[in-house]
Amino acid sequence: MNSITPISSHQSQIQRKDQQFVWHPYSSLTAPIPAYEVVSAEGINLHLADGTVLMDGMASWWCAIHGYNHPVLNEAAKSQIDKMSHVMFGGITHAPAVNLCETLVQITPNGLDKVFLSDSGSVAVEVAIKMAFQYWISQGQPNKNKLLSLRNGYHGDTFAAMSACDPTTGMHHMFEQVVAKQHFAPAPQIGVHEEWNEQDIAEFAQIISAKKAELAAVILEPIVQGAGGMRFYSPHYLKAVRKLCDEHNVLLIADEIATGFGRSGKLFACEWADISPDIMCLGKAITGGYMTLAATLCSEEVSRGICEGEAGCFMHGPTFMGNPLACAVANASIELLLSSDWQANIQRIESTLKEELAHFDGLETVAKTRVLGAIGVIEMHEPVDLAEIQKLFVAEGIWVRPFGKLVYVMPPYISTDSELNRLIQGIYRVLVKL
Ligand SMILES: *Cc1c(COP(=O)(O)O)cnc(C)c1O
């Protein structure tokens, strides 16, 4: 099968036009892989135009934690839309945004007191980086304008975010002339529950000490490195990073866009190490997958530092900042999560995933598996053929979207044990066939 074979002979008009007009994430328009047409979604299921029902193992890239078409979130959106969908945020405020910001300050680690709302994860990262840079400019230290990041990190696709992504698997090489050069420490090697050894942070410690005069901030994904490798690492590493940042007068940016809202087993992954970053990015699950929204939180110290500087304000302001519709759904989604016994639920998902993924260790094509919270990862020896494997998953009635050597799931939190069994067993049958 080659990659431009249609999904079926019954390609819909939508699918044909899709290939003619539409970019998809990281897609080619000269050799397009046909996309599946979804007409509706409900609970954990995606309904395709041809009647196929797929259990979603991806929660639409970490977002749809409560599943699709949730009555509570639908009601929040409908009730807000009858009041107003959007108003500008310059000089105007409204309850949905204020309530959301207050909630975020309350539920995130101590010391994150101010909230900047934006439209997407990458923008939240841009905002975080700009905050760090503007803070040091305001402090009269404009030379502190570099970042220290981790290998295997992923922080988004816009230019400042790109500069902090893994320099090998990211886009540094191709955009060498235009992406800012940052510093990188090796990815942490010790797992979440493995015995800690200071050696794991040694090179990081050496770099931050050597480069502190030019470092504005360390940026990392706490505990779970997502799209840059689906790796989990020791809370001791994160604790040590916090300590080193304090010692060397460098800000710490925690990118919790993937980990936020319970995915790792803690509400925020920083809680694994009991640390507070100076700046934190949130996105993805913030609206339960209903709308695009992101937030960058910072400490009082950072916000004051910025505002007391020459500019007198933070130099950023998106058109759709604080979108009321998105904020209203975010408030409902967070309330839905916190009013449930979400911790016990994530633990249940974790043990079911662990049980099921243990069977994969016997497969020749599988290098290793790992689970943390509601994240299950199967690392293959070789990269998978996405076009081929996608069809096999769909034939199993499951939606799983691997990249490279990584076949992974982060299902909606509402997935039952038997649904999780079906998902993982479907993956198993596909991997056996490869
Ligand atoms: C997805 C992601 C981003 C980028 O968010 P977008 O909404 O895709 O722009 C940034 N950082 C992390 C850790 C992510 O997982």
Short mmCIF file of C-alpha atoms and ligand atoms in Angstrom, two decimals:
data_model
loop_
_atom_site.label_atom_id
_atom_site.label_comp_id
_atom_site.label_asym_id
_atom_site.label_seq_id
_atom_site.Cartn_x
_atom_site.Cartn_y
_atom_site.Cartn_z
CA MET A 1 0.00 0.00 0.00
CA ASN A 2 1.43 3.38 -0.82
CA SER A 3 0.63 6.52 1.10
CA ILE A 4 -1.67 8.08 -1.47
CA THR A 5 -4.05 5.11 -1.72
CA PRO A 6 -7.50 6.39 -0.80
CA ILE A 7 -8.89 5.19 2.54
CA SER A 8 -11.67 3.42 0.72
CA SER A 9 -13.20 3.56 -2.72
CA HIS A 10 -15.97 5.66 -1.19
CA GLN A 11 -13.98 8.80 -0.63
CA SER A 12 -16.47 11.52 0.10
CA GLN A 13 -16.56 14.85 -1.66
CA ILE A 14 -15.31 16.42 1.56
CA GLN A 15 -12.28 14.14 1.56
CA ARG A 16 -11.52 14.92 -2.09
CA LYS A 17 -11.79 18.67 -1.54
CA ASP A 18 -9.79 18.31 1.65
CA GLN A 19 -6.86 16.99 -0.35
CA GLN A 20 -7.27 19.76 -2.87
CA PHE A 21 -7.46 22.77 -0.54
CA VAL A 22 -6.55 22.00 3.06
CA TRP A 23 -3.34 21.80 5.07
CA HIS A 24 -3.34 19.43 8.04
CA PRO A 25 -0.75 19.33 10.84
CA TYR A 26 2.64 18.45 9.37
CA SER A 27 1.04 17.39 6.10
CA SER A 28 2.02 17.33 2.45
CA LEU A 29 -0.22 18.74 -0.25
CA THR A 30 1.67 17.02 -3.04
CA ALA A 31 1.51 13.53 -1.51
CA PRO A 32 -1.41 13.85 0.88
CA ILE A 33 -2.40 11.02 3.18
CA PRO A 34 -6.20 10.97 3.07
CA ALA A 35 -7.84 12.26 6.25
CA TYR A 36 -10.84 10.61 7.88
CA GLU A 37 -14.03 12.65 7.82
CA VAL A 38 -15.56 12.94 11.29
CA VAL A 39 -19.18 14.08 11.34
CA SER A 40 -19.82 14.00 15.10
CA ALA A 41 -18.26 12.89 18.35
CA GLU A 42 -19.79 11.77 21.60
CA GLY A 43 -18.30 10.46 24.82
CA ILE A 44 -15.11 8.63 23.85
CA ASN A 45 -16.22 8.04 20.25
CA LEU A 46 -15.55 9.70 16.94
CA HIS A 47 -18.25 9.06 14.32
CA LEU A 48 -16.97 8.92 10.74
CA ALA A 49 -18.97 9.90 7.67
CA ASP A 50 -19.10 6.28 6.49
CA GLY A 51 -20.70 5.16 9.76
CA THR A 52 -17.53 3.80 11.37
CA VAL A 53 -17.24 4.50 15.11
CA LEU A 54 -13.73 4.94 16.53
CA MET A 55 -12.76 4.96 20.19
CA ASP A 56 -10.48 7.97 20.59
CA GLY A 57 -7.21 7.07 22.30
CA MET A 58 -5.73 10.54 21.81
CA ALA A 59 -8.33 12.78 23.49
CA SER A 60 -7.70 14.99 20.44
CA TRP A 61 -4.06 15.54 21.48
CA TRP A 62 -4.47 15.68 25.26
CA CYS A 63 -7.48 18.01 25.17
CA ALA A 64 -10.83 16.20 25.40
CA ILE A 65 -10.43 14.99 28.98
CA HIS A 66 -14.20 14.75 29.62
CA GLY A 67 -14.94 13.20 26.22
CA TYR A 68 -16.93 14.79 23.41
CA ASN A 69 -20.31 16.46 23.38
CA HIS A 70 -20.47 16.67 27.16
CA PRO A 71 -23.82 18.04 28.36
CA VAL A 72 -22.25 20.29 31.03
CA LEU A 73 -19.73 21.82 28.63
CA ASN A 74 -22.37 22.15 25.90
CA GLU A 75 -24.59 24.02 28.33
CA ALA A 76 -21.74 26.34 29.38
CA ALA A 77 -21.05 27.20 25.73
CA LYS A 78 -24.71 27.68 24.83
CA SER A 79 -25.46 29.82 27.82
CA GLN A 80 -22.44 32.04 27.17
CA ILE A 81 -23.14 32.35 23.45
CA ASP A 82 -26.55 33.83 24.22
CA LYS A 83 -24.82 36.57 26.23
CA MET A 84 -21.77 37.28 24.05
CA SER A 85 -19.26 35.21 22.14
CA HIS A 86 -16.50 37.75 22.18
CA VAL A 87 -15.66 41.26 23.19
CA MET A 88 -12.26 42.92 23.01
CA PHE A 89 -10.18 42.67 26.20
CA GLY A 90 -8.46 46.05 25.94
CA GLY A 91 -10.16 48.26 28.53
CA ILE A 92 -13.02 45.74 28.96
CA THR A 93 -13.40 42.85 31.37
CA HIS A 94 -15.99 40.13 32.06
CA ALA A 95 -16.83 37.46 34.58
CA PRO A 96 -15.82 34.39 32.52
CA ALA A 97 -12.21 35.61 32.20
CA VAL A 98 -11.92 36.97 35.75
CA ASN A 99 -13.35 33.79 37.28
CA LEU A 100 -11.04 31.64 35.19
CA CYS A 101 -7.94 33.62 36.17
CA GLU A 102 -8.89 33.48 39.84
CA THR A 103 -9.40 29.71 39.62
CA LEU A 104 -6.08 29.20 37.83
CA VAL A 105 -4.24 31.16 40.51
CA GLN A 106 -5.94 29.08 43.21
CA ILE A 107 -5.29 25.64 41.73
CA THR A 108 -1.77 26.09 40.35
CA PRO A 109 1.34 25.88 42.59
CA ASN A 110 1.84 28.68 45.14
CA GLY A 111 3.35 31.90 43.94
CA LEU A 112 1.76 31.96 40.48
CA ASP A 113 -0.44 35.01 41.01
CA LYS A 114 -1.01 36.72 37.66
CA VAL A 115 -2.56 35.34 34.48
CA PHE A 116 -2.12 36.30 30.83
CA LEU A 117 -4.72 34.65 28.57
CA SER A 118 -4.00 33.83 24.94
CA ASP A 119 -5.20 31.71 22.05
CA SER A 120 -3.01 28.64 21.83
CA GLY A 121 -0.22 26.74 23.50
CA SER A 122 2.53 28.06 21.25
CA VAL A 123 1.42 31.62 21.93
CA ALA A 124 1.37 30.92 25.68
CA VAL A 125 5.01 29.83 25.31
CA GLU A 126 5.88 32.93 23.27
CA VAL A 127 4.29 35.02 26.02
CA ALA A 128 6.24 33.17 28.72
CA ILE A 129 9.53 33.74 26.89
CA LYS A 130 8.70 37.38 26.26
CA MET A 131 7.83 37.80 29.96
CA ALA A 132 11.23 36.40 30.93
CA PHE A 133 13.09 38.60 28.45
CA GLN A 134 11.16 41.73 29.34
CA TYR A 135 11.68 41.04 33.05
CA TRP A 136 15.46 41.08 32.64
CA ILE A 137 15.38 44.13 30.36
CA SER A 138 13.41 45.90 33.09
CA GLN A 139 15.99 44.82 35.65
CA GLY A 140 18.71 46.49 33.59
CA GLN A 141 20.15 43.12 32.52
CA PRO A 142 19.29 42.95 28.80
CA ASN A 143 22.13 40.48 28.24
CA LYS A 144 20.11 37.82 29.99
CA ASN A 145 18.32 36.92 26.76
CA LYS A 146 18.98 33.22 26.17
CA LEU A 147 17.08 30.13 27.23
CA LEU A 148 18.31 26.85 28.64
CA SER A 149 16.12 23.98 27.50
CA LEU A 150 16.24 20.18 27.58
CA ARG A 151 16.89 17.84 24.72
CA ASN A 152 13.76 15.93 23.69
CA GLY A 153 11.69 18.95 24.68
CA TYR A 154 8.73 20.27 22.71
CA HIS A 155 7.26 23.74 23.22
CA GLY A 156 5.31 24.55 20.06
CA ASP A 157 5.73 25.58 16.44
CA THR A 158 6.10 29.38 16.55
CA PHE A 159 9.60 30.82 16.34
CA ALA A 160 10.57 31.46 19.95
CA ALA A 161 8.89 28.19 20.98
CA MET A 162 10.71 26.38 18.16
CA SER A 163 14.03 27.69 19.42
CA ALA A 164 13.45 25.82 22.70
CA CYS A 165 12.45 22.51 21.04
CA ASP A 166 14.90 19.63 20.71
CA PRO A 167 17.62 20.85 18.33
CA THR A 168 17.83 17.51 16.51
CA THR A 169 14.23 16.35 16.20
CA GLY A 170 12.91 19.92 16.10
CA MET A 171 13.21 22.40 13.27
CA HIS A 172 16.56 23.99 14.12
CA HIS A 173 18.47 22.59 11.22
CA MET A 174 16.03 23.63 8.52
CA PHE A 175 15.49 27.10 10.01
CA GLU A 176 19.04 27.57 11.22
CA GLN A 177 19.25 31.11 9.87
CA VAL A 178 16.11 32.33 11.58
CA VAL A 179 15.66 30.37 14.81
CA ALA A 180 17.37 31.92 17.84
CA LYS A 181 20.23 29.84 19.27
CA GLN A 182 19.58 28.60 22.80
CA HIS A 183 21.43 26.32 25.21
CA PHE A 184 20.48 22.69 25.68
CA ALA A 185 21.12 20.22 28.46
CA PRO A 186 20.86 16.46 27.93
CA ALA A 187 17.41 14.98 28.51
CA PRO A 188 16.94 13.55 32.01
CA GLN A 189 17.53 9.79 32.07
CA ILE A 190 16.16 8.68 35.43
CA GLY A 191 12.51 7.65 35.50
CA VAL A 192 9.80 8.98 37.81
CA HIS A 193 10.01 6.20 40.39
CA GLU A 194 13.64 5.18 39.82
CA GLU A 195 16.40 5.79 42.34
CA TRP A 196 17.82 9.28 42.02
CA ASN A 197 21.45 9.96 41.22
CA GLU A 198 22.85 13.52 41.16
CA GLN A 199 24.83 12.58 38.07
CA ASP A 200 21.62 12.97 36.05
CA ILE A 201 21.61 16.74 36.61
CA ALA A 202 25.40 17.24 36.48
CA GLU A 203 25.64 18.55 32.93
CA PHE A 204 22.61 20.79 33.39
CA ALA A 205 24.23 22.20 36.55
CA GLN A 206 27.44 22.86 34.69
CA ILE A 207 25.70 24.65 31.79
CA ILE A 208 23.51 26.87 33.95
CA SER A 209 26.50 27.87 36.04
CA ALA A 210 28.65 28.64 33.00
CA LYS A 211 25.94 30.54 31.09
CA LYS A 212 24.01 32.27 33.87
CA ALA A 213 25.08 35.77 32.80
CA GLU A 214 23.23 35.32 29.50
CA LEU A 215 20.35 33.12 30.69
CA ALA A 216 16.91 34.67 31.06
CA ALA A 217 15.16 31.41 31.87
CA VAL A 218 15.18 27.66 31.91
CA ILE A 219 12.21 26.28 29.98
CA LEU A 220 11.09 22.69 30.36
CA GLU A 221 8.11 20.36 30.42
CA PRO A 222 7.89 19.14 34.02
CA ILE A 223 8.06 15.32 34.50
CA VAL A 224 6.54 14.45 31.09
CA GLN A 225 8.35 15.34 27.88
CA GLY A 226 5.52 15.13 25.36
CA ALA A 227 5.76 15.51 21.59
CA GLY A 228 9.58 15.49 21.74
CA GLY A 229 9.76 11.84 22.81
CA MET A 230 7.00 10.91 25.30
CA ARG A 231 9.50 10.49 28.14
CA PHE A 232 8.91 10.63 31.90
CA TYR A 233 11.61 11.77 34.34
CA SER A 234 12.41 12.01 38.01
CA PRO A 235 10.84 14.66 40.27
CA HIS A 236 14.34 14.95 41.82
CA TYR A 237 15.57 16.36 38.53
CA LEU A 238 12.87 19.03 38.55
CA LYS A 239 13.58 19.87 42.20
CA ALA A 240 17.27 20.25 41.39
CA VAL A 241 16.48 22.51 38.43
CA ARG A 242 14.41 24.78 40.68
CA LYS A 243 17.27 25.00 43.16
CA LEU A 244 19.86 25.73 40.47
CA CYS A 245 17.66 28.43 38.92
CA ASP A 246 17.45 30.14 42.32
CA GLU A 247 21.17 29.83 42.93
CA HIS A 248 22.08 31.28 39.56
CA ASN A 249 19.37 33.93 39.28
CA VAL A 250 17.61 32.38 36.28
CA LEU A 251 13.81 32.23 35.90
CA LEU A 252 12.07 28.87 35.55
CA ILE A 253 9.33 28.43 32.93
CA ALA A 254 7.26 25.25 33.33
CA ASP A 255 5.43 24.30 30.14
CA GLU A 256 2.41 22.37 31.47
CA ILE A 257 0.45 22.63 28.24
CA ALA A 258 0.31 18.83 27.91
CA THR A 259 0.55 17.85 31.58
CA GLY A 260 -1.88 20.34 33.09
CA PHE A 261 -5.27 19.31 34.50
CA GLY A 262 -4.45 15.90 35.89
CA ARG A 263 -2.91 13.99 33.00
CA SER A 264 0.25 12.91 34.89
CA GLY A 265 -1.64 11.90 38.03
CA LYS A 266 -1.13 15.30 39.69
CA LEU A 267 -3.26 18.30 38.82
CA PHE A 268 -0.04 19.95 37.58
CA ALA A 269 3.15 17.98 37.02
CA CYS A 270 5.17 20.50 39.08
CA GLU A 271 3.43 18.99 42.12
CA TRP A 272 5.46 15.79 41.64
CA ALA A 273 8.48 17.80 42.81
CA ASP A 274 6.54 20.19 45.03
CA ILE A 275 8.00 23.19 43.22
CA SER A 276 6.64 26.46 41.86
CA PRO A 277 8.01 27.81 38.61
CA ASP A 278 8.25 31.58 38.06
CA ILE A 279 6.18 31.27 34.88
CA MET A 280 3.81 28.48 33.83
CA CYS A 281 2.11 27.75 30.50
CA LEU A 282 -1.28 26.05 30.25
CA GLY A 283 -3.33 25.07 27.21
CA LYS A 284 -4.66 21.89 25.62
CA ALA A 285 -7.10 20.47 28.23
CA ILE A 286 -7.96 23.89 29.66
CA THR A 287 -11.35 23.99 27.88
CA GLY A 288 -11.83 20.22 27.90
CA GLY A 289 -11.03 20.30 24.21
CA TYR A 290 -13.92 22.58 23.25
CA MET A 291 -12.11 25.67 22.14
CA THR A 292 -8.66 27.03 21.69
CA LEU A 293 -7.44 28.87 24.79
CA ALA A 294 -4.18 29.08 26.71
CA ALA A 295 -2.81 30.85 29.75
CA THR A 296 0.59 32.01 30.97
CA LEU A 297 0.83 32.49 34.72
CA CYS A 298 3.63 34.30 36.50
CA SER A 299 4.72 35.33 39.95
CA GLU A 300 4.08 38.73 41.48
CA GLU A 301 7.84 39.32 41.32
CA VAL A 302 7.93 38.76 37.54
CA SER A 303 4.83 40.86 36.85
CA ARG A 304 6.06 43.70 39.05
CA GLY A 305 9.52 43.55 37.50
CA ILE A 306 8.03 43.84 34.02
CA CYS A 307 5.59 46.64 34.84
CA GLU A 308 8.11 48.76 36.74
CA GLY A 309 10.44 48.74 33.76
CA GLU A 310 10.84 51.32 31.06
CA ALA A 311 7.84 50.18 28.98
CA GLY A 312 5.55 50.38 32.00
CA CYS A 313 3.48 47.45 30.77
CA PHE A 314 3.84 43.99 29.33
CA MET A 315 4.19 44.30 25.55
CA HIS A 316 1.62 41.79 24.34
CA GLY A 317 -2.12 41.76 23.62
CA PRO A 318 -3.84 39.26 21.32
CA THR A 319 -7.04 40.29 19.54
CA PHE A 320 -8.98 37.34 20.96
CA MET A 321 -7.46 37.61 24.43
CA GLY A 322 -9.82 36.34 27.15
CA ASN A 323 -12.43 35.11 24.68
CA PRO A 324 -15.57 34.80 26.86
CA LEU A 325 -16.88 31.69 25.14
CA ALA A 326 -13.63 29.81 25.67
CA CYS A 327 -13.32 31.09 29.25
CA ALA A 328 -16.89 30.03 30.10
CA VAL A 329 -16.24 26.50 28.86
CA ALA A 330 -12.87 26.42 30.64
CA ASN A 331 -14.58 27.34 33.92
CA ALA A 332 -17.14 24.56 33.43
CA SER A 333 -14.46 22.03 32.45
CA ILE A 334 -12.26 22.78 35.46
CA GLU A 335 -15.25 22.61 37.80
CA LEU A 336 -16.28 19.29 36.26
CA LEU A 337 -12.79 17.91 36.81
CA LEU A 338 -12.34 19.17 40.37
CA SER A 339 -15.80 18.06 41.49
CA SER A 340 -14.96 14.48 40.48
CA ASP A 341 -12.62 12.07 42.24
CA TRP A 342 -10.20 12.67 39.40
CA GLN A 343 -7.12 11.42 41.24
CA ALA A 344 -8.62 7.99 41.89
CA ASN A 345 -9.82 7.96 38.31
CA ILE A 346 -6.39 8.70 36.85
CA GLN A 347 -4.92 6.01 39.13
CA ARG A 348 -7.47 3.54 37.79
CA ILE A 349 -6.53 4.42 34.20
CA GLU A 350 -2.84 4.16 35.08
CA SER A 351 -3.16 0.65 36.54
CA THR A 352 -5.30 -0.55 33.64
CA LEU A 353 -2.81 0.82 31.11
CA LYS A 354 0.09 -0.77 33.03
CA GLU A 355 -1.65 -4.13 33.13
CA GLU A 356 -2.47 -4.07 29.44
CA LEU A 357 0.86 -2.69 28.21
CA ALA A 358 2.79 -5.35 30.16
CA HIS A 359 1.75 -7.81 27.40
CA PHE A 360 3.65 -5.78 24.81
CA ASP A 361 7.06 -6.54 26.28
CA GLY A 362 6.90 -9.91 24.53
CA LEU A 363 6.61 -8.33 21.06
CA GLU A 364 9.77 -8.35 18.98
CA THR A 365 9.03 -4.98 17.36
CA VAL A 366 8.54 -3.26 20.73
CA ALA A 367 11.55 -1.71 22.49
CA LYS A 368 9.78 -0.74 25.72
CA THR A 369 6.57 0.51 27.23
CA ARG A 370 5.92 3.09 29.91
CA VAL A 371 2.92 4.51 31.74
CA LEU A 372 2.40 7.58 33.89
CA GLY A 373 -1.05 8.72 34.95
CA ALA A 374 -3.35 8.57 31.94
CA ILE A 375 -0.48 8.36 29.44
CA GLY A 376 0.59 5.04 27.91
CA VAL A 377 3.58 4.80 25.58
CA ILE A 378 4.82 1.97 23.39
CA GLU A 379 8.26 2.69 21.98
CA MET A 380 9.01 0.63 18.87
CA HIS A 381 12.45 -0.33 17.59
CA GLU A 382 11.69 1.23 14.19
CA PRO A 383 9.55 4.18 13.09
CA VAL A 384 6.07 3.10 12.02
CA ASP A 385 4.55 3.77 8.60
CA LEU A 386 1.85 6.20 9.65
CA ALA A 387 -0.38 5.79 6.58
CA GLU A 388 -0.35 2.02 6.88
CA ILE A 389 -0.74 1.74 10.63
CA GLN A 390 -3.52 4.34 10.74
CA LYS A 391 -5.67 2.16 8.48
CA LEU A 392 -5.08 -0.87 10.67
CA PHE A 393 -6.09 1.04 13.80
CA VAL A 394 -9.23 2.31 12.11
CA ALA A 395 -10.08 -1.24 11.07
CA GLU A 396 -9.84 -2.11 14.79
CA GLY A 397 -12.29 0.68 15.62
CA ILE A 398 -9.73 2.80 17.47
CA TRP A 399 -8.15 6.18 16.83
CA VAL A 400 -4.44 6.22 17.61
CA ARG A 401 -1.96 8.55 15.91
CA PRO A 402 1.68 7.49 16.36
CA PHE A 403 4.72 9.54 15.45
CA GLY A 404 8.11 8.10 14.63
CA LYS A 405 8.79 5.13 16.89
CA LEU A 406 6.12 6.12 19.37
CA VAL A 407 2.69 4.57 19.56
CA TYR A 408 0.97 6.22 22.50
CA VAL A 409 -2.39 6.93 24.08
CA MET A 410 -3.77 9.62 26.34
CA PRO A 411 -7.45 8.71 26.42
CA PRO A 412 -10.31 10.83 27.75
CA TYR A 413 -10.58 10.47 31.55
CA ILE A 414 -14.11 9.08 31.15
CA SER A 415 -12.80 5.91 29.44
CA THR A 416 -13.91 2.82 31.36
CA ASP A 417 -11.61 -0.11 32.08
CA SER A 418 -13.26 -2.26 29.43
CA GLU A 419 -12.95 0.53 26.88
CA LEU A 420 -9.27 0.90 27.76
CA ASN A 421 -8.83 -2.86 27.39
CA ARG A 422 -10.43 -2.69 23.96
CA LEU A 423 -8.19 0.22 22.95
CA ILE A 424 -4.94 -1.43 24.05
CA GLN A 425 -5.88 -4.85 22.74
CA GLY A 426 -6.69 -3.24 19.39
CA ILE A 427 -3.23 -1.68 19.35
CA TYR A 428 -1.72 -5.05 20.27
CA ARG A 429 -3.42 -6.83 17.36
CA VAL A 430 -2.15 -4.15 14.96
CA LEU A 431 1.43 -4.30 16.25
CA VAL A 432 1.44 -8.09 15.98
CA LYS A 433 0.57 -7.71 12.29
CA LEU A 434 3.48 -5.36 11.52
C1 LIG B 1 1.03 21.09 22.34
C2 LIG B 1 2.10 21.74 23.10
C3 LIG B 1 2.50 23.06 22.83
C4 LIG B 1 1.93 23.87 21.70
O1 LIG B 1 0.56 24.09 21.84
P1 LIG B 1 -0.31 24.48 20.55
O2 LIG B 1 -1.69 24.70 21.11
O3 LIG B 1 -0.23 23.31 19.62
O4 LIG B 1 0.28 25.70 19.96
C5 LIG B 1 3.50 23.60 23.62
N1 LIG B 1 4.07 22.90 24.62
C6 LIG B 1 3.71 21.64 24.91
C7 LIG B 1 4.35 20.92 26.04
C8 LIG B 1 2.72 21.01 24.15
O5 LIG B 1 2.37 19.74 24.42
#
